[in-house]
mmCIF file of C-alpha atoms in Angstrom:
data_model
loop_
_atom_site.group_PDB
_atom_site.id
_atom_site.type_symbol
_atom_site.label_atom_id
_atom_site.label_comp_id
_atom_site.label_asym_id
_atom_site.label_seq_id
_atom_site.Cartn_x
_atom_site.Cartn_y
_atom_site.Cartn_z
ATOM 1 C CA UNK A 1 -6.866 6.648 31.159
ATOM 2 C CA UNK A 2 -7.422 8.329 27.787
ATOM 3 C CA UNK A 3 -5.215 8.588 25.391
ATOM 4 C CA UNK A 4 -4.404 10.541 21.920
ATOM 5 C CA UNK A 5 -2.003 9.406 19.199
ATOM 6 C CA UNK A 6 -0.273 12.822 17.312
ATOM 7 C CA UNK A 7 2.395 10.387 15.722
ATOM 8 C CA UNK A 8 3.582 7.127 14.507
ATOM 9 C CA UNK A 9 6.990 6.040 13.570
ATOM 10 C CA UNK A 10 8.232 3.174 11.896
ATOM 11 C CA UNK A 11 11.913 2.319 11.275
ATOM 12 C CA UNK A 12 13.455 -0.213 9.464
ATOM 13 C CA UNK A 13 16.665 -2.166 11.611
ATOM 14 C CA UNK A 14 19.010 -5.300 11.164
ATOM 15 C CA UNK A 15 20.331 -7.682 14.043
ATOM 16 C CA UNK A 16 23.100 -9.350 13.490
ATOM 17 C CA UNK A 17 22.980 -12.835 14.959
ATOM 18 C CA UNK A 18 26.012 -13.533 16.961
ATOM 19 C CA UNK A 19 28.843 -15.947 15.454
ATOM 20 C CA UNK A 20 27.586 -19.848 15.243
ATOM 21 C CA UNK A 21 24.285 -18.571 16.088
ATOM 22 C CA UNK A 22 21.820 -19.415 13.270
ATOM 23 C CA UNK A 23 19.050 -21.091 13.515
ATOM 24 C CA UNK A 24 18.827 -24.101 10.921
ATOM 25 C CA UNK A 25 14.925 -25.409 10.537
ATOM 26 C CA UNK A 26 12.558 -26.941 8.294
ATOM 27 C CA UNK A 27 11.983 -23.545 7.175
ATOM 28 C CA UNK A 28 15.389 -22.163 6.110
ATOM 29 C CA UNK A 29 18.270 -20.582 7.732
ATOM 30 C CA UNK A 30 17.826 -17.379 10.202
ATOM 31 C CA UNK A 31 21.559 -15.401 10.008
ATOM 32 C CA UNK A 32 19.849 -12.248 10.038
ATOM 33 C CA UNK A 33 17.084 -9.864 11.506
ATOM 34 C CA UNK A 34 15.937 -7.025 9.291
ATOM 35 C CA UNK A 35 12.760 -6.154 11.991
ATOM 36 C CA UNK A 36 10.781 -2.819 12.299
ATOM 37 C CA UNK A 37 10.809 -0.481 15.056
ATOM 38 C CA UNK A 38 7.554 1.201 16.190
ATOM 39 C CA UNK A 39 7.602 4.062 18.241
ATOM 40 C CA UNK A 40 4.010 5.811 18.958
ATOM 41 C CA UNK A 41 3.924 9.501 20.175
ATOM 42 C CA UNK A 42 0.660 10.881 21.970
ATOM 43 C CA UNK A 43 -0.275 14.615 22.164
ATOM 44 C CA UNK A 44 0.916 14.963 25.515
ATOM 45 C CA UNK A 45 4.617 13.888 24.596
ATOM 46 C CA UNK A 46 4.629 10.391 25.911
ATOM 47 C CA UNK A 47 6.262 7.234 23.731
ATOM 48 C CA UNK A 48 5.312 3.890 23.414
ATOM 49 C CA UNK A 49 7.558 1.447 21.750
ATOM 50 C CA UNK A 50 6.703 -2.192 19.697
ATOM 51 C CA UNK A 51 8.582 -4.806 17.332
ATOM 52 C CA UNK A 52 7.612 -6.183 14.243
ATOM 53 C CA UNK A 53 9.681 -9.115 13.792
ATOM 54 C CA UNK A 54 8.632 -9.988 10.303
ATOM 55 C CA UNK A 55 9.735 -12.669 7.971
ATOM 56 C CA UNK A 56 8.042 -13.434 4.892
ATOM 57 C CA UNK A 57 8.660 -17.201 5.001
ATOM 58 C CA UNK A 58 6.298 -17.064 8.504
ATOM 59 C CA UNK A 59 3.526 -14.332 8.674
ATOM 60 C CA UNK A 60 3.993 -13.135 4.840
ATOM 61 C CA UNK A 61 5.565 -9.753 6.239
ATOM 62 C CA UNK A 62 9.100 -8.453 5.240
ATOM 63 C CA UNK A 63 10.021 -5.341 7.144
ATOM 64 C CA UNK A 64 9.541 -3.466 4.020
ATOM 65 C CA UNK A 65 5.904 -4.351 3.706
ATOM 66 C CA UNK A 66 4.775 -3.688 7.249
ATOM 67 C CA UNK A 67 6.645 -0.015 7.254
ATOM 68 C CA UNK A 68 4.870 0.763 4.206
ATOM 69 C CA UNK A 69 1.068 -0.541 5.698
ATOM 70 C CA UNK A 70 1.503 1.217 8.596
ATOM 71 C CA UNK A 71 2.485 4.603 6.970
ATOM 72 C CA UNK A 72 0.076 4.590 4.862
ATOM 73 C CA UNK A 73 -3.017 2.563 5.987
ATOM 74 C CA UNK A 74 -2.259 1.982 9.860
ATOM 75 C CA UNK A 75 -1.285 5.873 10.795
ATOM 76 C CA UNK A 76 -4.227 7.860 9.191
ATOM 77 C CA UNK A 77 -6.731 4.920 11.381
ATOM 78 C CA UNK A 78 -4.914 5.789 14.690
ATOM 79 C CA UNK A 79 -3.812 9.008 14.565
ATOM 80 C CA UNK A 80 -6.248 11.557 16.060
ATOM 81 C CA UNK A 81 -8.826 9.514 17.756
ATOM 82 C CA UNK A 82 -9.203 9.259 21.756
ATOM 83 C CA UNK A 83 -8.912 5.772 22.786
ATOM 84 C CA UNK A 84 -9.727 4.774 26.386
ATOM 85 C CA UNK A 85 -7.577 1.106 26.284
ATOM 86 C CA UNK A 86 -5.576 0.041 23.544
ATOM 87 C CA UNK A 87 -8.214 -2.544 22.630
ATOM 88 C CA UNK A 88 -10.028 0.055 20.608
ATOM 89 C CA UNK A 89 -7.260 1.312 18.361
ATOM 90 C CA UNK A 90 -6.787 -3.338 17.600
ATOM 91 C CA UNK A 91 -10.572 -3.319 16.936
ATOM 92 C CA UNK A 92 -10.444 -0.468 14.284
ATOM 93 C CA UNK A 93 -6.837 -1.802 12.581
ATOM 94 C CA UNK A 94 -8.369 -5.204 12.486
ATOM 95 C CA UNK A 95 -11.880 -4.198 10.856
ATOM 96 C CA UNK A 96 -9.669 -1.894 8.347
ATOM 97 C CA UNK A 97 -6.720 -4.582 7.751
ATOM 98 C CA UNK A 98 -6.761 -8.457 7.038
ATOM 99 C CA UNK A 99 -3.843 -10.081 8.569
ATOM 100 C CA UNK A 100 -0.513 -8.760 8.458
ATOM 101 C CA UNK A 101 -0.215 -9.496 12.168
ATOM 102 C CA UNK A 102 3.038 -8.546 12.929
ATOM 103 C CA UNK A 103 3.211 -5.077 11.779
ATOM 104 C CA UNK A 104 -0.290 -4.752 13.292
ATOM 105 C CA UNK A 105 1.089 -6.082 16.933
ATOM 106 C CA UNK A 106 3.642 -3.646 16.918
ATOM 107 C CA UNK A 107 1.306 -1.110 16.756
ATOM 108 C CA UNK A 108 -0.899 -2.646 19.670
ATOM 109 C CA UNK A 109 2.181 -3.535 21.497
ATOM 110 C CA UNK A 110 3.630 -0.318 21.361
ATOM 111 C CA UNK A 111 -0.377 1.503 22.831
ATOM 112 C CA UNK A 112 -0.071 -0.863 25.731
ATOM 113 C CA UNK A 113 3.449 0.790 26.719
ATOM 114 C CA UNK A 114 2.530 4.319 26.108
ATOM 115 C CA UNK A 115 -0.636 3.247 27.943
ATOM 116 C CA UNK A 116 0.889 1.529 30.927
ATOM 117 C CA UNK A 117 3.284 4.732 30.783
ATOM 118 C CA UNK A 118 0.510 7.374 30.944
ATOM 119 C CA UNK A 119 -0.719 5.507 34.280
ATOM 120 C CA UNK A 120 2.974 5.413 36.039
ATOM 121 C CA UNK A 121 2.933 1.352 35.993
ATOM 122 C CA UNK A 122 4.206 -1.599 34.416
ATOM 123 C CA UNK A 123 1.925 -3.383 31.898
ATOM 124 C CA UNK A 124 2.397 -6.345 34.101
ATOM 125 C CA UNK A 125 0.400 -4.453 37.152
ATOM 126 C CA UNK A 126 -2.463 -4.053 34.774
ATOM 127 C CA UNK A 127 -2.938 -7.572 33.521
ATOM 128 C CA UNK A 128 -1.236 -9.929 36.612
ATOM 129 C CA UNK A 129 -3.416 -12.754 37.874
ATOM 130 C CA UNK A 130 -0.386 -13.992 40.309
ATOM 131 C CA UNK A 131 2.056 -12.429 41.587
ATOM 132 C CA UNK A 132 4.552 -12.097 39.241
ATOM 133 C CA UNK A 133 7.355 -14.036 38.326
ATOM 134 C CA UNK A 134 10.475 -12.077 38.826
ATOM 135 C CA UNK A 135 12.973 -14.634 36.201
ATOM 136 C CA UNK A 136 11.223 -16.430 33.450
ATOM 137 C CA UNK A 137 13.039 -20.046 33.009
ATOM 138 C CA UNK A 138 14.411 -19.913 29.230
ATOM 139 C CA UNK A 139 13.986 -22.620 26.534
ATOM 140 C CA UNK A 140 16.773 -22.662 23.938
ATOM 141 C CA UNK A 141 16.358 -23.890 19.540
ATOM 142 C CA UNK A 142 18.811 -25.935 18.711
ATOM 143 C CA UNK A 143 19.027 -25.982 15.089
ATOM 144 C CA UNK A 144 19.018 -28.801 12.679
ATOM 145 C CA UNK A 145 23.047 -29.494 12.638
ATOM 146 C CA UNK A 146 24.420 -32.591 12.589
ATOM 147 C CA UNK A 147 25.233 -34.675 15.684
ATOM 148 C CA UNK A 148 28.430 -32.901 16.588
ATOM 149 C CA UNK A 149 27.744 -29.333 16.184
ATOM 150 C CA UNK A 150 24.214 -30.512 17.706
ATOM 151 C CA UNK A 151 26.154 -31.405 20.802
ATOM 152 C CA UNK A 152 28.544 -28.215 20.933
ATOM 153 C CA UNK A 153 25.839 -25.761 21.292
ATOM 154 C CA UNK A 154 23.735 -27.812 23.741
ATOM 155 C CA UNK A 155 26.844 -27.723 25.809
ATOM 156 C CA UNK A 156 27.868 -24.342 25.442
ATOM 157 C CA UNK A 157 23.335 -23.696 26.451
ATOM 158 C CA UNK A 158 23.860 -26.183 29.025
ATOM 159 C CA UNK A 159 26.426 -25.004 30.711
ATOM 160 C CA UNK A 160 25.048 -20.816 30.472
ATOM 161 C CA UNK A 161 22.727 -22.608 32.717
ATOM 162 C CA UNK A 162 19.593 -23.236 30.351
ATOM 163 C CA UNK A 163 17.447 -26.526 31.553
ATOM 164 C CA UNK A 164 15.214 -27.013 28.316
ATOM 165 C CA UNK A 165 16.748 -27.602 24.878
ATOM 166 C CA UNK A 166 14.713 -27.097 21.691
ATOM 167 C CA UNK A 167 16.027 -29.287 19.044
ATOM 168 C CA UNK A 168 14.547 -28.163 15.550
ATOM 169 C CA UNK A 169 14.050 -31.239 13.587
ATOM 170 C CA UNK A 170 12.484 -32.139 10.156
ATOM 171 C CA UNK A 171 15.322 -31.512 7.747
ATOM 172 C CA UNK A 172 15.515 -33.847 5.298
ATOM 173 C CA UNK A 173 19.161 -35.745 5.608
ATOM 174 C CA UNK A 174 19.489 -35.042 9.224
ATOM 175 C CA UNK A 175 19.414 -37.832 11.722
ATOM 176 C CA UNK A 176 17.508 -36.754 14.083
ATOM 177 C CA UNK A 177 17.697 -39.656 16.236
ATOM 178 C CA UNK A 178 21.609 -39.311 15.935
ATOM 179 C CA UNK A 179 21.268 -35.686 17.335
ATOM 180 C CA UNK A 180 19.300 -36.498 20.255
ATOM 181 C CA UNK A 181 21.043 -39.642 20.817
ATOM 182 C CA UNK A 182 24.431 -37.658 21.119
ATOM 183 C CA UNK A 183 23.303 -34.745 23.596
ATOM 184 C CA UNK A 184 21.909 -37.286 25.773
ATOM 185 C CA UNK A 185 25.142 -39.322 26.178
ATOM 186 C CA UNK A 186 26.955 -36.124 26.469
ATOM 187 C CA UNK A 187 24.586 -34.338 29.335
ATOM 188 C CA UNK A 188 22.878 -37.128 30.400
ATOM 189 C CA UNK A 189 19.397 -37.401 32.049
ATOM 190 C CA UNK A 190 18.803 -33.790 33.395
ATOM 191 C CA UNK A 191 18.214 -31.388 30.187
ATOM 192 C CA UNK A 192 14.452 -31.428 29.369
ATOM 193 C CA UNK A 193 14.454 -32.040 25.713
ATOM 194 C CA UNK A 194 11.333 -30.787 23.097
ATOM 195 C CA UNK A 195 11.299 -30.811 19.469
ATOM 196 C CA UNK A 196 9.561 -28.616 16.931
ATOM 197 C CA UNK A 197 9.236 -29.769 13.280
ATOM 198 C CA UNK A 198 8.019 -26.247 12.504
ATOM 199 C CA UNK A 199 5.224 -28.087 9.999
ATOM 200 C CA UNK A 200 8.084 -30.292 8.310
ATOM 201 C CA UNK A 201 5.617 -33.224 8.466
ATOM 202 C CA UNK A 202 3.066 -33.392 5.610
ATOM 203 C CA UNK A 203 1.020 -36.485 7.384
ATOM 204 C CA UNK A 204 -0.297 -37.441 10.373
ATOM 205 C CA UNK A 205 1.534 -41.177 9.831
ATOM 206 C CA UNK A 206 4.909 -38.907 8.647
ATOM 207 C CA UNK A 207 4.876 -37.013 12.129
ATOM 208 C CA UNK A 208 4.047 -39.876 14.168
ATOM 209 C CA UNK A 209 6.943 -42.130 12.656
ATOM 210 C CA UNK A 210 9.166 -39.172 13.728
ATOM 211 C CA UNK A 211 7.771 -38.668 16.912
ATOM 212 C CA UNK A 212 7.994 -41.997 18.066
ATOM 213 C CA UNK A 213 11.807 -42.591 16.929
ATOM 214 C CA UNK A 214 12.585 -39.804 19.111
ATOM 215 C CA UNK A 215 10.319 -40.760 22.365
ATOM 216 C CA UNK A 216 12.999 -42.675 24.172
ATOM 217 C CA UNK A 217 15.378 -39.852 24.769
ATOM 218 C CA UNK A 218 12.401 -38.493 26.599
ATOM 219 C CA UNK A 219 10.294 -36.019 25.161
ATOM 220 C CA UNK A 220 8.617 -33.584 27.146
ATOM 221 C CA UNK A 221 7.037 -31.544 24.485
ATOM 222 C CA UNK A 222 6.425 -31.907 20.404
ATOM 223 C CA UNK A 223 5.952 -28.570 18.868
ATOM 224 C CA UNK A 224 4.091 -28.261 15.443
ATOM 225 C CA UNK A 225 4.752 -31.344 14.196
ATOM 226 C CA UNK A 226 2.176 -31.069 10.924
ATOM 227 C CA UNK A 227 1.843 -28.258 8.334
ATOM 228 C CA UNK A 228 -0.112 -25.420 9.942
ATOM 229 C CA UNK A 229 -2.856 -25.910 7.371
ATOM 230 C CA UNK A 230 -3.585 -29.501 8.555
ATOM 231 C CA UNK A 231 -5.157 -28.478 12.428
ATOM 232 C CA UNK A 232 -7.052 -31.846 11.472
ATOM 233 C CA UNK A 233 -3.371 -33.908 11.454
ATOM 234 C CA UNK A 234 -2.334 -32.072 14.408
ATOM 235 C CA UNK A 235 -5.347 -33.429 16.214
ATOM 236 C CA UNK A 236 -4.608 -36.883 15.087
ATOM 237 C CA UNK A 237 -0.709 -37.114 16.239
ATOM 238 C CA UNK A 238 -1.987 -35.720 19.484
ATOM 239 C CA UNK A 239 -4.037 -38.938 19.834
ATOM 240 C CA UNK A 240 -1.849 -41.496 18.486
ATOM 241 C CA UNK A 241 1.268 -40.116 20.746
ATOM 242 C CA UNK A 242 2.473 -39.675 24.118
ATOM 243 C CA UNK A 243 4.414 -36.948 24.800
ATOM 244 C CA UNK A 244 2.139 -33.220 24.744
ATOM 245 C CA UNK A 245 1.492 -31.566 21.671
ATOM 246 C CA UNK A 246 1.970 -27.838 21.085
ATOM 247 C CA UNK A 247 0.139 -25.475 18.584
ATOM 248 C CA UNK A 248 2.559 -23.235 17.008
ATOM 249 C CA UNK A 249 1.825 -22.224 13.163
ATOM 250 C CA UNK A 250 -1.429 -23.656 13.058
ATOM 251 C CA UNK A 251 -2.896 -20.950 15.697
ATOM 252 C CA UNK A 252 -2.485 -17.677 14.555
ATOM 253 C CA UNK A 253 -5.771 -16.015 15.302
ATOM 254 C CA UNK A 254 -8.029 -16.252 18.143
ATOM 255 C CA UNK A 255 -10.317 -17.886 14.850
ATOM 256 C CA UNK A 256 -7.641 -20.628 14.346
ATOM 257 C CA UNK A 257 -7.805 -21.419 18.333
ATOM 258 C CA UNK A 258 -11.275 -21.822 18.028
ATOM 259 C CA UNK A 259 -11.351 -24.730 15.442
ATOM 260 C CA UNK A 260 -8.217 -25.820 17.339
ATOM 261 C CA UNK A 261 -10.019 -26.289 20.518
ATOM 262 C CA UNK A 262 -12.962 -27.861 18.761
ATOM 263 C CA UNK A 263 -10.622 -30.184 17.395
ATOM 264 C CA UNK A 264 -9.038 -31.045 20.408
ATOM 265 C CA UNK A 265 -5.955 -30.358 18.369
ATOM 266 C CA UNK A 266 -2.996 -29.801 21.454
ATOM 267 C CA UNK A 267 -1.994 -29.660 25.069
ATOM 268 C CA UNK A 268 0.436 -26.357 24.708
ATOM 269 C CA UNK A 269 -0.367 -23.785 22.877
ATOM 270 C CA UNK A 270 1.826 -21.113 21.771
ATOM 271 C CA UNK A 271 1.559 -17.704 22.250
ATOM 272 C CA UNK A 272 3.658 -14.453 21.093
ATOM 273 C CA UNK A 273 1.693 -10.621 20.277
ATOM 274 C CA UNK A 274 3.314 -10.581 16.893
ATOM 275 C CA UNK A 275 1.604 -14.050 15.521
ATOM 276 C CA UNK A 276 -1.089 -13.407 17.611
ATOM 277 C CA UNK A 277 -1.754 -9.676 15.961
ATOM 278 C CA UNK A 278 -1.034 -8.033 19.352
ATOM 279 C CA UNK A 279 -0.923 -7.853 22.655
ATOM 280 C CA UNK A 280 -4.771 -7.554 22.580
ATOM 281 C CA UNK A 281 -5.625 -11.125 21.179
ATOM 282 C CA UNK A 282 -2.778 -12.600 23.120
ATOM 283 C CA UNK A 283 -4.574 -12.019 26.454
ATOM 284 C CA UNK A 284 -7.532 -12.994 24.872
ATOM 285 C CA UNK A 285 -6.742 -16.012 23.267
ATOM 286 C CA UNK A 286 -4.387 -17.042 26.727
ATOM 287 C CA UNK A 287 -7.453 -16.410 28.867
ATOM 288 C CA UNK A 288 -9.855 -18.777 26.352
ATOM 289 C CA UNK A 289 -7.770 -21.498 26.173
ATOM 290 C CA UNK A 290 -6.879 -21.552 30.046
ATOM 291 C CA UNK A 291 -11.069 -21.356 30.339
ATOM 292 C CA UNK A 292 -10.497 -24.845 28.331
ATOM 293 C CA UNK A 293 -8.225 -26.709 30.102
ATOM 294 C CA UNK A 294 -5.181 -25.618 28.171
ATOM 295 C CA UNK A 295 -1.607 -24.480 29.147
ATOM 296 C CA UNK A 296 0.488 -22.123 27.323
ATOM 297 C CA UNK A 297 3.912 -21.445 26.915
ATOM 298 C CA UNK A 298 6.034 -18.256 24.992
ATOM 299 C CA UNK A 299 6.809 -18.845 21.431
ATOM 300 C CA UNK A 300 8.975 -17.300 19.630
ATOM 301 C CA UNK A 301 10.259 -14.935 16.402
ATOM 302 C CA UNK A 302 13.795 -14.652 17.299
ATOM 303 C CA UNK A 303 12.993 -11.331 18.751
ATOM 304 C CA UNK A 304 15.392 -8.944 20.065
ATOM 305 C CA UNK A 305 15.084 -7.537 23.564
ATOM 306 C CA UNK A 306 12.710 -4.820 22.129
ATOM 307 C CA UNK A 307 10.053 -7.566 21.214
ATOM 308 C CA UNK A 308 10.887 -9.990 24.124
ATOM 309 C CA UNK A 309 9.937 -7.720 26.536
ATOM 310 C CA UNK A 310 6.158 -8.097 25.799
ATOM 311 C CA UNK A 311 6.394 -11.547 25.967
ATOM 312 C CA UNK A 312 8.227 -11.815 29.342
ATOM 313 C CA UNK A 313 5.370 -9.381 30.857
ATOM 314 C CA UNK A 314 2.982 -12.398 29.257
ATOM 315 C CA UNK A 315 4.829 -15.503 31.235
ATOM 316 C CA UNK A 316 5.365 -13.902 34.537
ATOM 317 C CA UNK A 317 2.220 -11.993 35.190
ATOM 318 C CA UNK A 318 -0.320 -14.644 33.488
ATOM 319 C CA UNK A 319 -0.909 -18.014 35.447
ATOM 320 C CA UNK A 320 -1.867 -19.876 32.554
ATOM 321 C CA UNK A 321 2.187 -19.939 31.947
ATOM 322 C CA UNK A 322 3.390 -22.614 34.129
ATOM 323 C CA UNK A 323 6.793 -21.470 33.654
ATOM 324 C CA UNK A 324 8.569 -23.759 35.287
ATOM 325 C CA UNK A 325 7.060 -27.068 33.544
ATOM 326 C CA UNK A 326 7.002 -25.367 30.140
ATOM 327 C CA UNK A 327 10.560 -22.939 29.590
ATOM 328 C CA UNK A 328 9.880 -20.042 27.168
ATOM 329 C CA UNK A 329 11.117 -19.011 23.876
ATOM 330 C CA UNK A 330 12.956 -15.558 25.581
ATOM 331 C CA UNK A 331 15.950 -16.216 23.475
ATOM 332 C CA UNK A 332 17.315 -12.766 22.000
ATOM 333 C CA UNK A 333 19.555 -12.695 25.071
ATOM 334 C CA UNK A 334 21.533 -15.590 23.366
ATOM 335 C CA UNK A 335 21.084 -15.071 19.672
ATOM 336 C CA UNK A 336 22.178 -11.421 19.156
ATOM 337 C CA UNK A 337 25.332 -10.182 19.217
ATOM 338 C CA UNK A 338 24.348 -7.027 21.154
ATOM 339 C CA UNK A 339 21.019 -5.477 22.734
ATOM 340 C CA UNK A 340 18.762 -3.828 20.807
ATOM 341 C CA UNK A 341 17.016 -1.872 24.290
ATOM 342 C CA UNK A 342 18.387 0.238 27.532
ATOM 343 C CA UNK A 343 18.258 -1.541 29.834
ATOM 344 C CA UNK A 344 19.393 -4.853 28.150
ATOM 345 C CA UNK A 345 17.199 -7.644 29.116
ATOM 346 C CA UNK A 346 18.883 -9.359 31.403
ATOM 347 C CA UNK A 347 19.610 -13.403 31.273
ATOM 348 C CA UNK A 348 21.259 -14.933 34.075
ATOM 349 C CA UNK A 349 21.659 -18.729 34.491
ATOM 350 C CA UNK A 350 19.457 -19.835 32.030
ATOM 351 C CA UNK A 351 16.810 -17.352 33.063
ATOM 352 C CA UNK A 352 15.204 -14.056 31.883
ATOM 353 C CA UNK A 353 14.636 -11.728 34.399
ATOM 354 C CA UNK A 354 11.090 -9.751 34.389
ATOM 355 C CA UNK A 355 12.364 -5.649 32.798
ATOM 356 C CA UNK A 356 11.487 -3.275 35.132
ATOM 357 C CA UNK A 357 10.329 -0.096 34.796
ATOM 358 C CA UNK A 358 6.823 1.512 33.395
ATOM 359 C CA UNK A 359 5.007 0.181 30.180
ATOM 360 C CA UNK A 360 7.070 -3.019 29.296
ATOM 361 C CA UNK A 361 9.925 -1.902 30.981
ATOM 362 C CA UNK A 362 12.530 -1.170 28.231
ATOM 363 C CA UNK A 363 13.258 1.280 25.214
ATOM 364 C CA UNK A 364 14.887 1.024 21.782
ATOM 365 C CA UNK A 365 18.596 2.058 22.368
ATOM 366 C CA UNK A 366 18.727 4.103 19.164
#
């Protein structure tokens, strides 16, 4: 079904994370959200809505910066054409715009819910390959705190009823080992523990030495262990360890998967629209790696409900997310202190349920 843009809007907003919630990783601190909503108009008076969930320190974007390119360079490119998918529109921003993937994603994202919305259906009846999942299991980050605060908020995780803990290691003068150590002798066996170095590791040898101090509290998954520069170091860990390797800030760009598959370079990779560049390339890059053997999983920005409903649509419709081996990042539930959509998202026993509803299901509250 055709469409016709008339009008694009771009706001700036701030999330406040709830109390004890930051995250604490090899990158920095994360106490606050300053994230841009997109809302896109067509002529016949429908709305689409999208999320850039920028942050300078990750994709180069500040909330500032992608308001200002899509004003000014995104709007005049959109605005006025007919497009007959939202494919087109992501072909014409990327010939006319290098990078800046998140404020282009929330563009794309926000076409495939005024799209989905034109038809009467949910974006997940346009792209499902299984029947979808109706309540997404939920993987948790952990920050890098030391042992005891470590423990608290597995616990207080644990017992919202959340089955896979992320523990964010790296930092330097953090015992990791201590960390992991303490959770398991607090919960025991049953959590399914992964770690993500988010790039901490400058070496191969470095990340391997890490990886292998932390293998015997059982590691299902290592996430990013190298600098995302260094695909040929994440290649190497993956062969010289046991536990499966996923591709996080090394895979941006259905161009980075491609060396990264040539490489041989992980077992997992991540996906999410906004480091992807939109919803577009995520189904395209999920649907080359599953042609290679690969799995996939949902990454994460710390997203509020506005952006995690893409990404839910992603891991229950898409069979290439075996949700139930590998949790997803759907986390804004449990890091805001209030939802950002109506309806709210809604977490339940340590999962997210599917949104219903047409497009992706939800709308900014404000």
């Amino acid at each position: 079904m055709s469409f016709s843009v008339s009008k694009i809007e771009a706001r700036i907003v701030d999330h406040a994370v709830r109390q004890n919630g930051a995250i604490v990783s090899s990158l920095g601190r994360h106490v606050a959200s300053r994230y841009l909503v997109v809302t896109v108009h067509s002529r016949d008076g429908a709305c689409g809505y999208g999320e850039a969930t920028t942050a300078p320190i990750w994709s180069g974007e500040s909330a500032e910066t992608a308001q200002w390119m899509i004003e000014n360079l995104i709007t005049p490119l959109v605005v006025g054409p007919t497009f007959d998918h939202p494919s087109e529109a992501v072909a014409i921003m990327d010939r006319h715009l290098h990078g800046n993937s998140f404020g282009k994603a929330a563009i794309d994202i926000a076409l495939w819910d005024l799209w989905a919305r034109r038809q009467d259906k949910a974006v997940s009846q346009l792209i499902a390959d299984r029947e979808p999942v109706e309540a997404i299991p939920t993987r948790v980050s952990i920050g890098c705190y030391p042992p005891e605060e470590t423990v608290r908020l597995a616990v207080e995780f644990w017992d919202a009823g959340v089955r896979t803990l992320k523990f964010k290691t790296g930092v330097p003068g953090i015992d990791d080992v201590a960390r992991l150590r303490a959770v398991r002798e607090r919960l025991g066996d049953e959590p399914v523990f992964t770690i993500d170095a988010n790039g901490a590791h400058a070496t191969a040898d470095e990340a391997v030495r890490a990886i292998e101090a932390l293998e015997p509290f059982n590691l299902a998954l290592v996430e990013q262990p190298t600098r995302r520069d260094r695909l040929d170091a994440l290649a190497e860990v993956r062969r010289r360890t046991n536990p499966p390797v996923m591709a996080d800030e090394s895979v941006f760009t259905p161009d980075d998967l491609d060396e990264a598959l040539a490489l041989d370079a992980f077992d997992v990779l991540s996906i999410y629209p906004g480091k992807n560049g939109g919803f577009t390339h995520s189904l395209a890059m999920v649907a080359k790696a599953q042609a290679a053997g690969k799995l996939c999983a949902i990454g994460s920005n710390l997203e509020s409900d506005l952006g995690q409903a893409p990404h839910a649509c992603l891991a229950a419709s898409l069979s290439a997310f075996p949700v139930e081996r590998y949790a997803c990042d759907l986390m804004g539930s449990l890091f805001y202190a209030e939802s950002a959509v109506t309806p709210p998202v809604k977490f339940d026993r340590g999962r997210v349920s599917l949104p219903r509803g047409l497009g992706f299901g939800v709308a900014p509250r404000v």
